[in-house]
XYZ file of C-alpha atoms in Angstrom:
297
model
C 0.402 -4.071 12.088
C 2.185 -2.763 9.002
C 4.819 -5.142 7.448
C 8.065 -3.200 8.579
C 11.007 -3.380 6.352
C 13.544 -1.431 8.586
C 13.448 -0.576 12.175
C 15.790 2.156 13.756
C 16.243 2.453 17.325
C 17.602 5.341 19.545
C 17.994 5.226 23.262
C 19.587 7.695 25.732
C 18.704 8.359 29.457
C 15.125 9.640 29.660
C 14.087 8.710 26.152
C 13.815 5.663 23.711
C 12.112 5.237 20.496
C 11.929 3.275 17.315
C 11.362 4.521 13.792
C 9.951 1.693 11.548
C 9.789 2.021 7.797
C 7.413 0.490 5.451
C 5.589 0.690 2.049
C 1.763 0.927 2.108
C -0.458 1.655 -1.057
C 2.610 3.020 -2.916
C 3.429 5.339 -0.325
C 6.661 5.236 2.030
C 5.750 5.756 5.790
C 7.695 6.010 8.945
C 6.098 4.986 12.303
C 7.916 6.845 15.245
C 7.018 4.973 18.310
C 8.228 6.365 21.791
C 9.040 3.591 24.218
C 10.044 5.652 27.183
C 9.696 9.425 27.714
C 8.379 11.874 25.090
C 9.472 14.418 22.571
C 8.164 17.021 20.127
C 9.425 15.714 16.663
C 10.292 18.903 14.673
C 12.066 17.590 11.748
C 13.220 14.195 10.103
C 16.770 13.593 8.270
C 17.628 10.661 6.421
C 19.899 9.378 3.667
C 22.197 6.457 2.535
C 25.554 5.452 4.148
C 27.619 6.689 1.254
C 28.037 10.234 2.809
C 28.952 11.788 -0.515
C 27.840 14.973 -2.018
C 26.257 18.040 -0.469
C 24.239 17.673 2.629
C 20.850 18.866 3.062
C 19.965 21.081 6.043
C 16.871 22.925 7.292
C 17.251 26.526 8.590
C 17.252 27.753 12.159
C 16.587 25.507 15.196
C 15.626 22.603 12.812
C 19.188 22.098 11.635
C 21.292 18.901 12.600
C 24.629 20.845 12.551
C 27.336 18.902 14.349
C 25.907 15.382 14.020
C 28.430 12.518 13.389
C 28.129 8.880 13.079
C 31.198 6.841 14.238
C 33.067 9.977 14.200
C 32.308 10.862 10.649
C 30.348 13.808 9.500
C 26.852 12.784 8.162
C 25.728 13.831 4.754
C 22.066 13.948 4.712
C 20.278 13.186 1.466
C 17.019 14.699 2.567
C 15.032 16.336 5.412
C 11.403 17.077 6.234
C 10.343 19.841 8.594
C 7.323 18.727 10.616
C 6.729 21.656 13.228
C 8.434 24.562 14.970
C 9.953 24.061 18.347
C 7.813 24.702 21.387
C 4.615 22.999 22.376
C 2.540 26.374 22.811
C -0.838 26.457 24.105
C -1.620 22.898 22.937
C 1.008 21.508 25.264
C 1.482 17.655 24.828
C -1.596 17.666 22.715
C 0.441 19.149 19.859
C 0.196 16.906 16.735
C 3.972 16.270 16.650
C 4.416 15.564 20.440
C 4.890 11.814 20.894
C 4.769 10.302 24.374
C 5.399 6.876 25.857
C 3.172 4.416 24.021
C 2.168 6.769 21.265
C 3.057 6.700 17.457
C 3.454 9.386 15.176
C 3.152 8.263 11.347
C 4.897 10.371 8.760
C 4.991 9.846 4.935
C 8.547 10.185 3.396
C 9.257 11.816 0.017
C 11.404 8.975 -1.427
C 11.512 6.424 -4.215
C 12.695 3.401 -2.150
C 13.316 2.461 1.253
C 16.726 1.524 0.106
C 17.519 5.109 0.047
C 17.663 5.026 3.834
C 20.430 3.658 6.141
C 20.781 6.495 8.421
C 17.721 8.220 10.120
C 17.943 11.367 12.176
C 15.378 13.227 14.549
C 15.507 16.909 15.601
C 13.264 16.987 18.376
C 12.674 19.490 21.303
C 10.629 19.481 24.535
C 12.205 16.134 25.220
C 12.416 14.175 28.392
C 16.170 14.091 28.230
C 18.465 16.127 30.441
C 19.267 18.667 27.867
C 15.706 19.042 26.660
C 16.184 18.519 22.914
C 17.906 16.064 20.578
C 19.778 15.722 17.544
C 19.437 11.943 17.188
C 21.126 9.643 14.730
C 20.320 6.056 14.259
C 21.880 3.477 11.718
C 22.221 -0.184 11.288
C 18.474 -0.755 11.024
C 17.020 -4.148 12.068
C 15.381 -5.761 9.095
C 12.749 -8.143 10.209
C 12.750 -11.571 8.700
C 9.616 -12.749 6.776
C 7.579 -15.032 9.007
C 7.541 -18.593 8.226
C 4.116 -19.569 6.995
C 2.756 -22.677 8.692
C 2.530 -26.056 6.572
C 0.275 -28.727 7.119
C 0.332 -32.582 6.148
C -3.395 -32.755 5.760
C -6.403 -30.793 5.651
C -10.225 -31.627 5.869
C -12.656 -29.387 4.102
C -15.941 -30.561 5.707
C -19.336 -29.792 4.183
C -21.521 -31.691 6.599
C -20.493 -31.500 10.128
C -22.601 -32.286 13.227
C -22.991 -30.223 16.302
C -20.632 -32.563 18.062
C -17.873 -31.939 15.468
C -18.418 -35.490 13.575
C -17.722 -35.084 9.830
C -20.081 -36.799 7.501
C -19.051 -35.297 4.189
C -16.106 -33.478 2.941
C -12.688 -33.731 1.195
C -9.336 -34.794 2.472
C -6.341 -33.081 0.813
C -2.706 -34.059 1.811
C 0.643 -32.619 1.176
C 2.004 -35.582 -0.886
C 0.440 -38.634 -2.597
C -0.413 -41.114 0.230
C -2.089 -44.452 0.080
C -5.981 -43.954 0.710
C -6.191 -40.419 -0.197
C -7.581 -39.324 -3.825
C -6.526 -35.706 -3.440
C -2.930 -34.315 -2.967
C -1.119 -31.137 -3.475
C 0.805 -31.088 -6.970
C 4.517 -32.014 -6.570
C 6.798 -29.415 -5.265
C 3.764 -27.314 -3.851
C 4.313 -25.736 -0.480
C 1.743 -27.193 1.775
C 0.452 -23.936 3.022
C -3.187 -23.469 3.917
C -3.697 -20.786 1.126
C -2.301 -23.588 -1.262
C -4.783 -26.085 0.120
C -7.499 -23.655 -0.227
C -6.718 -22.794 -3.820
C -6.678 -26.634 -4.674
C -9.938 -27.160 -3.002
C -11.482 -24.260 -5.156
C -9.897 -25.057 -8.462
C -9.329 -28.925 -8.460
C -12.198 -30.525 -6.440
C -15.342 -30.905 -8.206
C -18.958 -30.763 -6.556
C -17.719 -28.498 -3.511
C -17.369 -24.874 -3.049
C -16.461 -22.497 -0.167
C -20.090 -21.591 0.766
C -20.802 -25.136 1.455
C -18.052 -25.394 4.040
C -19.007 -26.136 7.627
C -15.547 -26.851 9.164
C -12.004 -26.968 8.096
C -9.852 -29.338 10.139
C -5.962 -29.347 10.142
C -3.852 -32.495 10.769
C -0.279 -33.730 11.236
C 0.648 -37.345 11.048
C 1.648 -39.295 13.928
C 5.019 -41.236 13.551
C 2.880 -44.334 13.593
C 0.976 -43.248 10.441
C -2.452 -41.955 11.848
C -3.520 -38.395 11.583
C -3.942 -36.098 14.750
C -5.937 -33.115 14.650
C -4.078 -29.766 15.250
C -7.063 -27.557 15.315
C -10.241 -26.387 13.177
C -12.036 -23.522 12.136
C -15.821 -23.598 11.857
C -17.749 -21.372 9.238
C -19.779 -18.483 10.741
C -23.595 -18.350 10.717
C -24.415 -18.170 6.943
C -21.274 -19.638 5.901
C -18.071 -18.424 4.293
C -18.763 -16.236 1.227
C -15.314 -16.252 -0.097
C -11.723 -17.307 0.003
C -10.665 -14.112 1.710
C -13.218 -14.660 4.236
C -11.799 -18.259 4.950
C -8.221 -16.769 5.019
C -9.220 -14.138 7.480
C -10.707 -16.730 9.722
C -7.348 -18.818 9.454
C -5.189 -15.764 10.090
C -7.310 -15.119 13.270
C -6.757 -18.736 14.446
C -3.061 -18.558 14.001
C -2.877 -15.142 15.849
C -4.965 -16.694 18.656
C -2.312 -19.281 19.167
C -3.998 -22.282 17.363
C -0.397 -23.670 16.710
C 0.979 -22.933 20.258
C 2.442 -26.180 21.532
C 0.164 -26.179 24.577
C -2.887 -25.699 22.243
C -1.901 -28.494 19.885
C -1.034 -30.660 22.833
C -4.326 -30.337 24.379
C -6.291 -30.650 21.265
C -8.626 -27.823 22.237
C -10.769 -26.893 19.405
C -10.823 -23.292 17.994
C -14.237 -22.519 16.594
C -16.359 -19.720 15.360
C -13.290 -17.560 14.965
C -15.287 -14.841 12.988
C -16.919 -14.299 16.519
C -13.739 -14.764 18.390
C -15.314 -17.408 20.556
C -14.199 -21.006 21.488
C -16.483 -23.923 20.653
C -17.717 -25.773 23.509
C -18.166 -29.108 21.682
C -16.102 -32.027 22.695
C -13.020 -32.801 20.633
C -13.350 -35.520 17.731
C -9.981 -36.584 16.433
C -10.407 -38.491 13.143
C -7.779 -41.367 13.083
C -7.031 -43.753 10.420
C -9.191 -46.746 10.592
C -12.391 -44.589 11.715
C -15.286 -45.463 9.792
C -16.000 -41.855 9.189
C -12.552 -41.158 7.561
C -12.747 -44.422 5.551
C -16.142 -43.282 3.960
C -14.600 -39.815 3.194
C -11.466 -41.023 1.633
C -13.464 -42.867 -0.910
C -14.757 -39.458 -2.261
């Protein structure tokens, strides 16, 4: 799913849609997604909210004459024609016809998404009572950046038994803690990407291809670590940091940190295959011999 910067919405009886703007590979794109009904998108109009200067208009049936916003005449900065009105012999298979559940992606000829505060669509063959729209949307939603999960402790295990018991590996914690040799630098956000970078660059004698399993922990209020979830290397091992991050992202998207998953202690394993591990849970707690041995590394 693209990383949307602005999302415009429009809804009338018989038709509703969103227009989601984003930048990708240097291009500025609009995803027009119909939530209810259908329409033939013939032209797009857009501009800032200053409404100063001459307004752009397309000729003939693609014009947006008469459109207003809060009673004020709209000054459009730019417009793009996509198709002529009428479905023709293609019917609803026409390239610019968008029905419920479908998305039409259009590249916009702009220099920045900051140029767009108001978005208009001229559409015909719509499922509205009039059969056409000159739709205007403003006040776009600006999605918040997702909060990156943080962890208090991560184990990079390089020798893990089939039952999940760890014989060799490196523990890294979020801040200096008694009994742990490795901790993130002061002020470093304890995200998994930062843990992985630290493991690659600061820990001698270990590397990514040697990883069997990565285990994520939080600390109980009584001070002992509790496993939240783990990711296991695919057959043949991880070959790069990007592969590890992809497996981690897959775990998060699959709900590894959902409260019920964390509470149950279910293992999420072999994520590159999208399957759950059927091995029993083996939570490493303070005082366990295996952890004591590892913390001496």
